[in-house]
Amino acid sequence: MKKFFGRAFAVIAATLVFTAVVQAASRNSANLLQYIPSDTPYVIASTEPMPAKLLDKLEPTVDEILKAYQRVLRHVMAEQLVKMSEEEGGAEEAEKFRAVAEEFLGLMSIEGLRNAGIARDSAFAMYGNGLIPVMRFELSDAALFDATIDRFEKQAKTPLAIGEVDGDAYKFIDAGEVHFIIATLEEQAILTVVPATFDESQVAITLGVQKPKTSLAKSKTLRAINKEYGFSNYMTGYFDIQRLAQMFMGPASDFDQGVFDAFEYSQPVLSDNCRGEITEMAGIAPRMVFGYSKVSVDSIESSMVVELRQDLAQGLAGVSSAVPGLGVDPGGFMSFGMGLNILALRNFYEARLDAIEADPYQCEMFADIQASAAKGREALNQPLPPVVYSFRGFVANITDIKGLDMASQTPPESIDASLLVAIENAESLVMMAAMMDPQIAAMNLVADGKPVRLELAQLADVADDAFAALSNDSVAVSIGAGAESNSAKMLVADSTSPAPFLSMSMDSARYYSMMGDAMAADHSDDSEREVSPAMREAMRDIMRLSGSMYERMTVDVRFTDRGVEIGGRMKLSE
């Protein structure tokens, strides 16, 4: 029975987490934030309603995606039911699981969410109350949510256990060492898991019946993150690496100690050296923050920042290199590239080795890192050709691609694409290549930016035209339609500032459609990948529907004085 309850809660939690995240909208949730401790090690919270016009635009497609996921999960459920039925006495348990799963799969639709009391402006947060993970969201009607849980119990033919804290009742699944709690308190639903040994006061802290002395509502931590990083209140969150390290090093709070005791976990006995060096290690990347920066009916912009220690952030800031066209979306099917100053990267790595050698690790836990410093020094002492340090990056633009079948691994019939390689003194590089290849020598390619026809038999199968152009610091090759003009344009393309380290853009609908077709392909000749036609079709539909919401998607990775910043923009379809 405990095995059944564990499986049932997995269905409940997965369904509610997925549907709540898809909603990603909330009221002004200062009321919700008062339950979250200010020292929580992680949180994801939505504190402002998404624009109504945006939700009106996205909800029909989201509803279709949820229904497609229903089909996928029903397939997974069918496989699970077969396994359960094969166990001794498993037929009855399998039937219960099927009924419960069907009930909660009904939540995976816009109508199902509304009927469960989850409105599209329901406030939402996932956070850690100490070591305990908690999911909390506001309800438009708690009675509707309670009725949903009641239907679950009816289908399971076994009532959930009842607990009480400060006069408020809650339901839970007894899974042996832990209790999976489903509570409805103050027009909010709370899902969490606690050790079975927790007493009433500890459960009260977990559920927020006993509110934290200092909450996120009072500490304004999320507001400060929004101000510093330009995030909006639609979605903000963070992971506090230093806080997590401290929790496991100790000393533990009475609350966290209760979790450790329940699972018979003893915090390691650390020397002063180890404690200090672990703290220092956590300080390398003390926090990761993320959120939506701009949200409109036309696009959604978001970013994630891995904050770095100041000296590391400053050292990495010089590793990126400006490359023509890098960070600029040219349209077409897909573009990707990188800007890298290899000498700056080498200097950064050397500075890290210098630091380790000047102040060696004393803690035995970092012995391997200390030993690797000597190997790293040996690697740096190996000579590299000067041309390696001249490299600055590349940009590849795939304007169009025809005949490619990822499912059958059929190569493309034709490609319209361009490749630019940025390198100091590019003309010398071409001269070296010309000495080794008569075809390149015959081109007479000079650094004047003018395109020259490229006659290479290797390209004849995928493109009728191929051209190359050269400047002092870049060489570009284009094939297919517009190759002649594209090769010259690549050399003078704008680059963004600050220069990204990595950049990617793509036609989302076309990419996801290709991926969906690959998923829908019949792999019956591969026993490890054998999937039913219905399952393949559902997975294809999920990919296509997901892609249909977005016209284009771009991602840039930059090294800044704050750390590693990953910014994304999704241009929404009309």
PDB file of C-alpha atoms in Angstrom, residues 403-411 517-518 521-523 529:
ATOM      1  CA  GLY A 403      16.282  17.379 -47.815  1.00  0.00           C
ATOM      2  CA  LEU A 404      17.665  16.780 -44.334  1.00  0.00           C
ATOM      3  CA  ASP A 405      15.881  13.912 -42.574  1.00  0.00           C
ATOM      4  CA  MET A 406      17.104  13.567 -39.004  1.00  0.00           C
ATOM      5  CA  ALA A 407      14.951  10.504 -38.407  1.00  0.00           C
ATOM      6  CA  SER A 408      16.559   8.458 -41.197  1.00  0.00           C
ATOM      7  CA  GLN A 409      19.900  10.275 -40.899  1.00  0.00           C
ATOM      8  CA  THR A 410      19.584  11.339 -44.539  1.00  0.00           C
ATOM      9  CA  PRO A 411      22.052  14.121 -45.389  1.00  0.00           C
ATOM     10  CA  ASP A 517       9.465  14.476 -37.114  1.00  0.00           C
ATOM     11  CA  ALA A 518      12.586  12.728 -35.840  1.00  0.00           C
ATOM     12  CA  ALA A 521      10.021   8.170 -36.916  1.00  0.00           C
ATOM     13  CA  ASP A 522       9.668   4.407 -36.620  1.00  0.00           C
ATOM     14  CA  HIS A 523      12.657   2.907 -34.794  1.00  0.00           C
ATOM     15  CA  ARG A 529      14.205   2.746 -28.862  1.00  0.00           C
TER      16      ARG A 529
END
